[in-house]
Amino acid sequence: MLVVMRAHATEEQVRAVCQKIESLGYRAHPMPGAERTAIGVTGNRDEVEPAVFEEMPGVQELIRVTKPYKLVSRDIKEENTVISFPGSDATIGGKALAVMAGPCAIESREQAFAIAERVQRAGAQFFRGGAYKPRTSPYSFQGLEEEGLRIMAEVRDKFGLKIVTEAIDHESLELVEQYADIVQIGARNMQNFSLLKRAGRGKKPVLLKRGMSATLDEFLMAAEYVMSEGNYKVILCERGVRTFADHTRNTLDLSIVPAVQRLSHLPIVVDPSHGTGKRNKVTPLSRAAVAVGADGLIIEVHNEPDKALSDGMQSLYPDQFDELMSQVRQIAPVVGRTVVGVAAPMPTL
Amino acid sequence: MLVVMRAHATEEQVRAVCQKIESLGYRAHPMPGAERTAIGVTGNRDEVEPAVFEEMPGVQELIRVTKPYKLVSRDIKEENTVISFPGSDATIGGKALAVMAGPCAIESREQAFAIAERVQRAGAQFFRGGAYKPRTSPYSFQGLEEEGLRIMAEVRDKFGLKIVTEAIDHESLELVEQYADIVQIGARNMQNFSLLKRAGRGKKPVLLKRGMSATLDEFLMAAEYVMSEGNYKVILCERGVRTFADHTRNTLDLSIVPAVQRLSHLPIVVDPSHGTGKRNKVTPLSRAAVAVGADGLIIEVHNEPDKALSDGMQSLYPDQFDELMSQVRQIAPVVGRTVVGVAAPMPTL
Amino acid sequence: MLVVMRAHATEEQVRAVCQKIESLGYRAHPMPGAERTAIGVTGNRDEVEPAVFEEMPGVQELIRVTKPYKLVSRDIKEENTVISFPGSDATIGGKALAVMAGPCAIESREQAFAIAERVQRAGAQFFRGGAYKPRTSPYSFQGLEEEGLRIMAEVRDKFGLKIVTEAIDHESLELVEQYADIVQIGARNMQNFSLLKRAGRGKKPVLLKRGMSATLDEFLMAAEYVMSEGNYKVILCERGVRTFADHTRNTLDLSIVPAVQRLSHLPIVVDPSHGTGKRNKVTPLSRAAVAVGADGLIIEVHNEPDKALSDGMQSLYPDQFDELMSQVRQIAPVVGRTVVGVAAPMPTL
Amino acid sequence: MLVVMRAHATEEQVRAVCQKIESLGYRAHPMPGAERTAIGVTGNRDEVEPAVFEEMPGVQELIRVTKPYKLVSRDIKEENTVISFPGSDATIGGKALAVMAGPCAIESREQAFAIAERVQRAGAQFFRGGAYKPRTSPYSFQGLEEEGLRIMAEVRDKFGLKIVTEAIDHESLELVEQYADIVQIGARNMQNFSLLKRAGRGKKPVLLKRGMSATLDEFLMAAEYVMSEGNYKVILCERGVRTFADHTRNTLDLSIVPAVQRLSHLPIVVDPSHGTGKRNKVTPLSRAAVAVGADGLIIEVHNEPDKALSDGMQSLYPDQFDELMSQVRQIAPVVGRTVVGVAAPMPTL
């Protein structure tokens, strides 16, 4: 922490702050500047509670310095975390771009199979689909629950796709862990610390979506919650943040990808479907996400978007997903990535 | 919903959209304007999924119209909801200003009693204190849990204060319901729909804090989740939202108070402690909250803020809380409110 | 500035950063902490350009410390700036609440006089009205220009009200200075530095509105631009900032009032008309603005809001303004302020 | 405009609103829905001022529908605007990616030439450099003014690069038009309507940067201001918006690129230097900007960033710019674009 003194703070005031710092068991480092003095505070195992300084005479401002994350940090682990899946070539965080695709919500076995068949053929290795849907309105469709999970387990068996699906509380997490390969924690639950800890006590990799107004620090600290319980397989996911901008449902913040990669060893994927909320923007932003260096994409695809029970407005038609894959396949090598599956013919934009 | 056509949309395109609307079982209301045609869509029990229209030729934009909340709305219930407590004069939503005060976290019996004694004397009817603390870092103090609840139950017995405390998951909610008078759902859990539904199946009033980036609609819909399960005793709480502004920890959005009161019959209180995050701004913003017409205040008070285990920076000293009460006592009558307790002498600002 | 090193930065890396700092003519203050070392940089007359450190091995982050404002700061001038007007009792920044009211745009002599008569009677000392209107669309009404200024000069002569009106460029500022008593710089021009400097070379007090996404620092630095040219009579104005919230046109950030008052000696007034954009929220937020401690209010009042050529939606009817004045008159004493004019009868809310 | 009635609005209330609409010379289109009635309003040449409806009994809400832009719209002009330059192959808005590069501020002839030589060699067709710098602090370096313009004119003569530079007021615009090929209007002046109109009366293409909190509509309306005065050569520029996110200086909103391209025929380029404010994020976001489909890039390059007089922290070294160009050269074909100049060897990321 740094205590910044006012320009006209007296030497006595500076001295008093230093004494207070030392009396609390920290070390004070006064730095007299051209205009004002700043005092560094070190030696703190826990966070310093700055309340004590704030109102002392001559104090202008307090600035926090230390970032409290540990396990998520590259300080702890230099090399990238690569998550792999038993009995599968699929990885997340390695050289191959991880592609997750599927409907917002599982609606029926037929729907799930029809979509899985198409996304698998296009090159996805992961099937996403909601069985427990956190909806803004209690009157909206809330998902097929365990029936949805069962359908996704069949999808895995039939198409060899790994399953990603959201858990919304301890109870659903229990079931999701049984059926799925990756447990998703949604944006609205990014700071549901009880759920994060529970996921941290499980063994399945966790896909953690960034909260709608989460800073980078909060996002990493949420991952730290999972890891602090012993589960180190965390995949971060940027899905757009809330801003004043109204031309998209959320504002996709692609700059967080290199920012995460600088500070953390964890993989980060991008969700342009929720990140834009508009079908016609999903493909351009998917290209951008791959170009910026993301470890993967998670994309909503629906065979009949206009009949979708949720989020149809942002779901791609299977043909559009084919084209998306064809485009990202061309961009991936520029950032040193590979894309599995057969290259489709050159698209016309 | 409203489908806005492009300026040069042809009559055929307008007709095609109308036919599509009717084919889905809705009614179409074309409105030719000076420059472009808009088409109203009515007859929808559920939300219309607009995906189908978005990509039709000639369509420019889709605008949602209907607000989906029901039970929270003044459309359903004209008169204000007033929440009362058995064996107590305290109310929330009535003529009396509801004042809730206490430490961020319960740290010990001594601390809780020392603070309770002071806030009760100053005029608070409710004691707030955290037993389960949702902290950004897993390494920060997380609360005394059931021990904290027990201490608060003693506070109620000794000082006659009603207890407000946060539940963070189903398990803690179970306990909070046993010990407390009001169950708080924190900002980070405002869209933890599983927890909202669980609180809705309980009988204790729920204090629902606005999420950090929740719109008015989302805030009301979260209350709707609680009410849709049968618990109609919901108290809304504005506690600041996240913006670019960095002179306060959050930006306290007082305009939501009249906005809520226009649309909903539910009471709304204001939390200037979290809303500003800075002790020296709590009293000015408390005055403003009462002046804007809030139904109550929730204030952090600590006997030794600089030793507080959490949020000391924003906690008032008991003397400062006395002064705050003295000031709001003078403002309350201007908005037709009363404040219980003895009037303190005129403060010097 | 503070250079924060990574947790595992070597001693050589720390030493290299210190040497670089010294080689640039600054002083380095290394502070070894429990987990990582931070290095303070002092001695800088200008801002340090941190680019040089950012990419050095072992460096995690750079944190700016110094606030660059001088003339606006209480460091320079402890006591509040009070702006007075020759041949008038009106002041801004003193004990009396400054009340500015009038139409968004001057539309005609009749309209201006009708409104001026009412707001003067209700207790306003300042008449606001736009002659040059910065409108989002080039096709909207842009103001009567010099004709509008002439009408306002007549309003001053007849009603004794001081005139506040906006200048949008050098040319209009030249004219505004001749006719008006206070030159308004609008939110959209808060960082039009050329215009700020020009206003700083004038002699008329400047009402500087906060930009839609201006931080406190940027707001104060914009005032510094005016003052750095020699004009010390600057009145700050909070008028709402842009956030995700959609229940008001802007989010009125009342916490900036005590924040400004802590750092600066300049007066600050609040504009709840633009700050909310909705007529039914102007009076509640005006009460709140006075309660939080603002030095004044600036309110849009129109005799026929539904025929207003701009911003009618947020303009009060004269009767509503009477009631507003009656309410703030009761709140002002609580914050040690007086309101001029005769007290109206107690309102019923 | 759409007037949404409350759920329990009576037929009389609906009728009264319709009559009011007709009495103002508009047409009313009542649409009775399952729960509530909405009333469309058409026939308006100007904007309807909704104040009149807002307070009528039974009215819940007013929703604006019409977008007021005309000349910027694809409704007026289907095909993309391509801006070309006499005596040059360079274009903006066509098949070739427009690449603009250079220092934040022109500091000397030597500096400008050294940088120009490198960026030209790497494939830039445009040289950017500031002669008039809008700085947050009045005490920061404000640019070489006309001397800077003269140096850039020499750069054009020697290296064949077209010159882009910012004008900050009428006076500087006069000079910029004489020396430069493109007149830049900065983000802080995006709603300096007086300056926009002046640029609209000129003949040089205008590079219009998005304001820090400008919506898509406001951004397009600012371009409309320029075009409404007769200058149709407008290039839009996304440069990041202000949000709560603090890991970058601004949040680069790449989704606005397809959003603009859907509504408008004007070209849009991206500025990842200001959009991130951090050198190590410029190249990843440049790749993303090309991948999303931007018409060009504007990049800060400095030969000695750590000695730069402004914005050194976000300026690339010339070698980094070479690598950037090499990477975007590989991505451009995927979105159907060409990049001029010789392809550099495959980079290693």
PDB file of N, CA, C and O in Angstrom, chain A residues 169-170 173 184-186 189-202 206-209 218-231 234, chain B residues 135-136 138:
ATOM      1  N   ASP A 169     -26.041 -24.452  -8.893  1.00  0.00           N
ATOM      2  CA  ASP A 169     -26.009 -24.545  -7.429  1.00  0.00           C
ATOM      3  C   ASP A 169     -25.373 -25.882  -7.041  1.00  0.00           C
ATOM      4  O   ASP A 169     -24.981 -26.662  -7.915  1.00  0.00           O
ATOM      5  N   HIS A 170     -25.227 -26.117  -5.757  1.00  0.00           N
ATOM      6  CA  HIS A 170     -24.556 -27.332  -5.304  1.00  0.00           C
ATOM      7  C   HIS A 170     -25.244 -28.575  -5.855  1.00  0.00           C
ATOM      8  O   HIS A 170     -24.584 -29.523  -6.278  1.00  0.00           O
ATOM      9  N   LEU A 173     -24.642 -29.026  -9.519  1.00  0.00           N
ATOM     10  CA  LEU A 173     -23.225 -29.297  -9.738  1.00  0.00           C
ATOM     11  C   LEU A 173     -22.915 -30.772  -9.495  1.00  0.00           C
ATOM     12  O   LEU A 173     -22.147 -31.401 -10.243  1.00  0.00           O
ATOM     13  N   GLN A 184     -19.449 -25.772 -16.200  1.00  0.00           N
ATOM     14  CA  GLN A 184     -19.450 -24.331 -16.451  1.00  0.00           C
ATOM     15  C   GLN A 184     -20.037 -23.569 -15.257  1.00  0.00           C
ATOM     16  O   GLN A 184     -21.070 -23.957 -14.723  1.00  0.00           O
ATOM     17  N   ILE A 185     -19.362 -22.515 -14.845  1.00  0.00           N
ATOM     18  CA  ILE A 185     -19.922 -21.571 -13.870  1.00  0.00           C
ATOM     19  C   ILE A 185     -20.250 -20.308 -14.655  1.00  0.00           C
ATOM     20  O   ILE A 185     -19.366 -19.717 -15.276  1.00  0.00           O
ATOM     21  N   GLY A 186     -21.492 -19.911 -14.640  1.00  0.00           N
ATOM     22  CA  GLY A 186     -21.934 -18.800 -15.478  1.00  0.00           C
ATOM     23  C   GLY A 186     -21.521 -17.438 -14.953  1.00  0.00           C
ATOM     24  O   GLY A 186     -21.097 -17.288 -13.799  1.00  0.00           O
ATOM     25  N   ASN A 189     -22.860 -16.159 -11.721  1.00  0.00           N
ATOM     26  CA  ASN A 189     -22.360 -16.844 -10.528  1.00  0.00           C
ATOM     27  C   ASN A 189     -20.852 -16.690 -10.350  1.00  0.00           C
ATOM     28  O   ASN A 189     -20.262 -17.390  -9.541  1.00  0.00           O
ATOM     29  N   MET A 190     -20.241 -15.779 -11.077  1.00  0.00           N
ATOM     30  CA  MET A 190     -18.777 -15.674 -10.998  1.00  0.00           C
ATOM     31  C   MET A 190     -18.314 -15.331  -9.596  1.00  0.00           C
ATOM     32  O   MET A 190     -17.203 -15.659  -9.194  1.00  0.00           O
ATOM     33  N   GLN A 191     -19.147 -14.650  -8.828  1.00  0.00           N
ATOM     34  CA  GLN A 191     -18.773 -14.379  -7.444  1.00  0.00           C
ATOM     35  C   GLN A 191     -19.711 -15.075  -6.461  1.00  0.00           C
ATOM     36  O   GLN A 191     -19.916 -14.611  -5.345  1.00  0.00           O
ATOM     37  N   ASN A 192     -20.280 -16.190  -6.902  1.00  0.00           N
ATOM     38  CA  ASN A 192     -21.006 -17.084  -5.999  1.00  0.00           C
ATOM     39  C   ASN A 192     -19.936 -17.978  -5.379  1.00  0.00           C
ATOM     40  O   ASN A 192     -19.650 -19.080  -5.845  1.00  0.00           O
ATOM     41  N   PHE A 193     -19.326 -17.448  -4.327  1.00  0.00           N
ATOM     42  CA  PHE A 193     -18.105 -18.070  -3.810  1.00  0.00           C
ATOM     43  C   PHE A 193     -18.377 -19.466  -3.260  1.00  0.00           C
ATOM     44  O   PHE A 193     -17.521 -20.343  -3.296  1.00  0.00           O
ATOM     45  N   SER A 194     -19.573 -19.676  -2.755  1.00  0.00           N
ATOM     46  CA  SER A 194     -19.927 -20.990  -2.250  1.00  0.00           C
ATOM     47  C   SER A 194     -19.892 -22.019  -3.387  1.00  0.00           C
ATOM     48  O   SER A 194     -19.364 -23.127  -3.230  1.00  0.00           O
ATOM     49  N   LEU A 195     -20.414 -21.627  -4.539  1.00  0.00           N
ATOM     50  CA  LEU A 195     -20.409 -22.529  -5.691  1.00  0.00           C
ATOM     51  C   LEU A 195     -18.985 -22.732  -6.219  1.00  0.00           C
ATOM     52  O   LEU A 195     -18.594 -23.846  -6.597  1.00  0.00           O
ATOM     53  N   LEU A 196     -18.201 -21.665  -6.219  1.00  0.00           N
ATOM     54  CA  LEU A 196     -16.815 -21.783  -6.682  1.00  0.00           C
ATOM     55  C   LEU A 196     -16.037 -22.768  -5.805  1.00  0.00           C
ATOM     56  O   LEU A 196     -15.287 -23.610  -6.305  1.00  0.00           O
ATOM     57  N   LYS A 197     -16.230 -22.654  -4.488  1.00  0.00           N
ATOM     58  CA  LYS A 197     -15.510 -23.561  -3.599  1.00  0.00           C
ATOM     59  C   LYS A 197     -15.952 -25.002  -3.830  1.00  0.00           C
ATOM     60  O   LYS A 197     -15.133 -25.910  -3.831  1.00  0.00           O
ATOM     61  N   ARG A 198     -17.261 -25.168  -4.018  1.00  0.00           N
ATOM     62  CA  ARG A 198     -17.763 -26.512  -4.281  1.00  0.00           C
ATOM     63  C   ARG A 198     -17.137 -27.081  -5.553  1.00  0.00           C
ATOM     64  O   ARG A 198     -16.704 -28.245  -5.580  1.00  0.00           O
ATOM     65  N   ALA A 199     -17.068 -26.271  -6.605  1.00  0.00           N
ATOM     66  CA  ALA A 199     -16.445 -26.721  -7.856  1.00  0.00           C
ATOM     67  C   ALA A 199     -14.967 -27.025  -7.635  1.00  0.00           C
ATOM     68  O   ALA A 199     -14.394 -27.906  -8.279  1.00  0.00           O
ATOM     69  N   GLY A 200     -14.362 -26.304  -6.725  1.00  0.00           N
ATOM     70  CA  GLY A 200     -12.948 -26.520  -6.418  1.00  0.00           C
ATOM     71  C   GLY A 200     -12.699 -27.825  -5.687  1.00  0.00           C
ATOM     72  O   GLY A 200     -11.589 -28.348  -5.695  1.00  0.00           O
ATOM     73  N   ARG A 201     -13.740 -28.349  -5.064  1.00  0.00           N
ATOM     74  CA  ARG A 201     -13.589 -29.635  -4.387  1.00  0.00           C
ATOM     75  C   ARG A 201     -13.877 -30.803  -5.323  1.00  0.00           C
ATOM     76  O   ARG A 201     -13.695 -31.955  -4.951  1.00  0.00           O
ATOM     77  N   GLY A 202     -14.342 -30.479  -6.553  1.00  0.00           N
ATOM     78  CA  GLY A 202     -14.592 -31.528  -7.544  1.00  0.00           C
ATOM     79  C   GLY A 202     -13.334 -31.808  -8.356  1.00  0.00           C
ATOM     80  O   GLY A 202     -12.280 -31.199  -8.140  1.00  0.00           O
ATOM     81  N   VAL A 206     -13.188 -26.763 -14.760  1.00  0.00           N
ATOM     82  CA  VAL A 206     -14.217 -25.745 -14.566  1.00  0.00           C
ATOM     83  C   VAL A 206     -14.049 -24.652 -15.609  1.00  0.00           C
ATOM     84  O   VAL A 206     -12.958 -24.084 -15.751  1.00  0.00           O
ATOM     85  N   LEU A 207     -15.108 -24.370 -16.362  1.00  0.00           N
ATOM     86  CA  LEU A 207     -15.118 -23.230 -17.288  1.00  0.00           C
ATOM     87  C   LEU A 207     -15.768 -22.073 -16.551  1.00  0.00           C
ATOM     88  O   LEU A 207     -16.968 -22.102 -16.271  1.00  0.00           O
ATOM     89  N   LEU A 208     -14.978 -21.055 -16.252  1.00  0.00           N
ATOM     90  CA  LEU A 208     -15.450 -19.947 -15.418  1.00  0.00           C
ATOM     91  C   LEU A 208     -15.673 -18.717 -16.281  1.00  0.00           C
ATOM     92  O   LEU A 208     -14.733 -18.144 -16.828  1.00  0.00           O
ATOM     93  N   LYS A 209     -16.934 -18.311 -16.381  1.00  0.00           N
ATOM     94  CA  LYS A 209     -17.237 -17.144 -17.224  1.00  0.00           C
ATOM     95  C   LYS A 209     -17.049 -15.852 -16.436  1.00  0.00           C
ATOM     96  O   LYS A 209     -17.396 -15.792 -15.257  1.00  0.00           O
ATOM     97  N   GLU A 218     -10.790  -9.333 -10.173  1.00  0.00           N
ATOM     98  CA  GLU A 218     -11.887 -10.125  -9.626  1.00  0.00           C
ATOM     99  C   GLU A 218     -12.055 -11.445 -10.370  1.00  0.00           C
ATOM    100  O   GLU A 218     -12.395 -12.476  -9.774  1.00  0.00           O
ATOM    101  N   PHE A 219     -11.844 -11.390 -11.670  1.00  0.00           N
ATOM    102  CA  PHE A 219     -11.963 -12.588 -12.501  1.00  0.00           C
ATOM    103  C   PHE A 219     -10.911 -13.615 -12.053  1.00  0.00           C
ATOM    104  O   PHE A 219     -11.231 -14.790 -11.796  1.00  0.00           O
ATOM    105  N   LEU A 220      -9.682 -13.156 -11.916  1.00  0.00           N
ATOM    106  CA  LEU A 220      -8.622 -14.067 -11.489  1.00  0.00           C
ATOM    107  C   LEU A 220      -8.848 -14.554 -10.055  1.00  0.00           C
ATOM    108  O   LEU A 220      -8.579 -15.704  -9.727  1.00  0.00           O
ATOM    109  N   MET A 221      -9.371 -13.672  -9.199  1.00  0.00           N
ATOM    110  CA  MET A 221      -9.631 -14.094  -7.815  1.00  0.00           C
ATOM    111  C   MET A 221     -10.735 -15.142  -7.760  1.00  0.00           C
ATOM    112  O   MET A 221     -10.737 -16.006  -6.878  1.00  0.00           O
ATOM    113  N   ALA A 222     -11.686 -15.075  -8.669  1.00  0.00           N
ATOM    114  CA  ALA A 222     -12.727 -16.104  -8.718  1.00  0.00           C
ATOM    115  C   ALA A 222     -12.104 -17.448  -9.073  1.00  0.00           C
ATOM    116  O   ALA A 222     -12.447 -18.486  -8.490  1.00  0.00           O
ATOM    117  N   ALA A 223     -11.166 -17.423 -10.031  1.00  0.00           N
ATOM    118  CA  ALA A 223     -10.452 -18.661 -10.370  1.00  0.00           C
ATOM    119  C   ALA A 223      -9.636 -19.144  -9.168  1.00  0.00           C
ATOM    120  O   ALA A 223      -9.551 -20.348  -8.903  1.00  0.00           O
ATOM    121  N   GLU A 224      -9.072 -18.185  -8.446  1.00  0.00           N
ATOM    122  CA  GLU A 224      -8.292 -18.530  -7.251  1.00  0.00           C
ATOM    123  C   GLU A 224      -9.163 -19.275  -6.229  1.00  0.00           C
ATOM    124  O   GLU A 224      -8.694 -20.191  -5.558  1.00  0.00           O
ATOM    125  N   TYR A 225     -10.424 -18.885  -6.130  1.00  0.00           N
ATOM    126  CA  TYR A 225     -11.348 -19.583  -5.223  1.00  0.00           C
ATOM    127  C   TYR A 225     -11.440 -21.062  -5.580  1.00  0.00           C
ATOM    128  O   TYR A 225     -11.396 -21.937  -4.710  1.00  0.00           O
ATOM    129  N   VAL A 226     -11.592 -21.344  -6.855  1.00  0.00           N
ATOM    130  CA  VAL A 226     -11.675 -22.741  -7.290  1.00  0.00           C
ATOM    131  C   VAL A 226     -10.369 -23.455  -6.974  1.00  0.00           C
ATOM    132  O   VAL A 226     -10.349 -24.533  -6.362  1.00  0.00           O
ATOM    133  N   MET A 227      -9.263 -22.829  -7.361  1.00  0.00           N
ATOM    134  CA  MET A 227      -7.959 -23.473  -7.204  1.00  0.00           C
ATOM    135  C   MET A 227      -7.584 -23.652  -5.736  1.00  0.00           C
ATOM    136  O   MET A 227      -6.908 -24.623  -5.369  1.00  0.00           O
ATOM    137  N   SER A 228      -8.024 -22.714  -4.895  1.00  0.00           N
ATOM    138  CA  SER A 228      -7.636 -22.791  -3.483  1.00  0.00           C
ATOM    139  C   SER A 228      -8.230 -24.023  -2.805  1.00  0.00           C
ATOM    140  O   SER A 228      -7.800 -24.417  -1.734  1.00  0.00           O
ATOM    141  N   GLU A 229      -9.224 -24.634  -3.451  1.00  0.00           N
ATOM    142  CA  GLU A 229      -9.811 -25.859  -2.894  1.00  0.00           C
ATOM    143  C   GLU A 229      -9.187 -27.112  -3.504  1.00  0.00           C
ATOM    144  O   GLU A 229      -9.595 -28.218  -3.187  1.00  0.00           O
ATOM    145  N   GLY A 230      -8.240 -26.928  -4.432  1.00  0.00           N
ATOM    146  CA  GLY A 230      -7.509 -28.087  -4.920  1.00  0.00           C
ATOM    147  C   GLY A 230      -7.731 -28.460  -6.373  1.00  0.00           C
ATOM    148  O   GLY A 230      -7.039 -29.310  -6.914  1.00  0.00           O
ATOM    149  N   ASN A 231      -8.695 -27.823  -7.032  1.00  0.00           N
ATOM    150  CA  ASN A 231      -8.931 -28.129  -8.443  1.00  0.00           C
ATOM    151  C   ASN A 231      -8.216 -27.083  -9.299  1.00  0.00           C
ATOM    152  O   ASN A 231      -8.623 -25.921  -9.346  1.00  0.00           O
ATOM    153  N   VAL A 234      -8.804 -24.915 -14.375  1.00  0.00           N
ATOM    154  CA  VAL A 234      -9.760 -23.833 -14.593  1.00  0.00           C
ATOM    155  C   VAL A 234      -9.534 -23.234 -15.972  1.00  0.00           C
ATOM    156  O   VAL A 234      -8.399 -22.973 -16.367  1.00  0.00           O
TER     157      VAL A 234
ATOM    158  N   ARG B 135     -16.167 -12.645   0.172  1.00  0.00           N
ATOM    159  CA  ARG B 135     -14.980 -11.817  -0.021  1.00  0.00           C
ATOM    160  C   ARG B 135     -14.335 -12.091  -1.366  1.00  0.00           C
ATOM    161  O   ARG B 135     -14.277 -13.242  -1.809  1.00  0.00           O
ATOM    162  N   THR B 136     -13.824 -11.063  -1.997  1.00  0.00           N
ATOM    163  CA  THR B 136     -13.189 -11.210  -3.303  1.00  0.00           C
ATOM    164  C   THR B 136     -12.051 -12.234  -3.264  1.00  0.00           C
ATOM    165  O   THR B 136     -11.844 -12.974  -4.212  1.00  0.00           O
ATOM    166  N   PRO B 138     -10.211 -15.605  -1.518  1.00  0.00           N
ATOM    167  CA  PRO B 138     -10.471 -16.756  -0.643  1.00  0.00           C
ATOM    168  C   PRO B 138      -9.620 -16.711   0.623  1.00  0.00           C
ATOM    169  O   PRO B 138      -9.878 -17.472   1.554  1.00  0.00           O
TER     170      PRO B 138
END
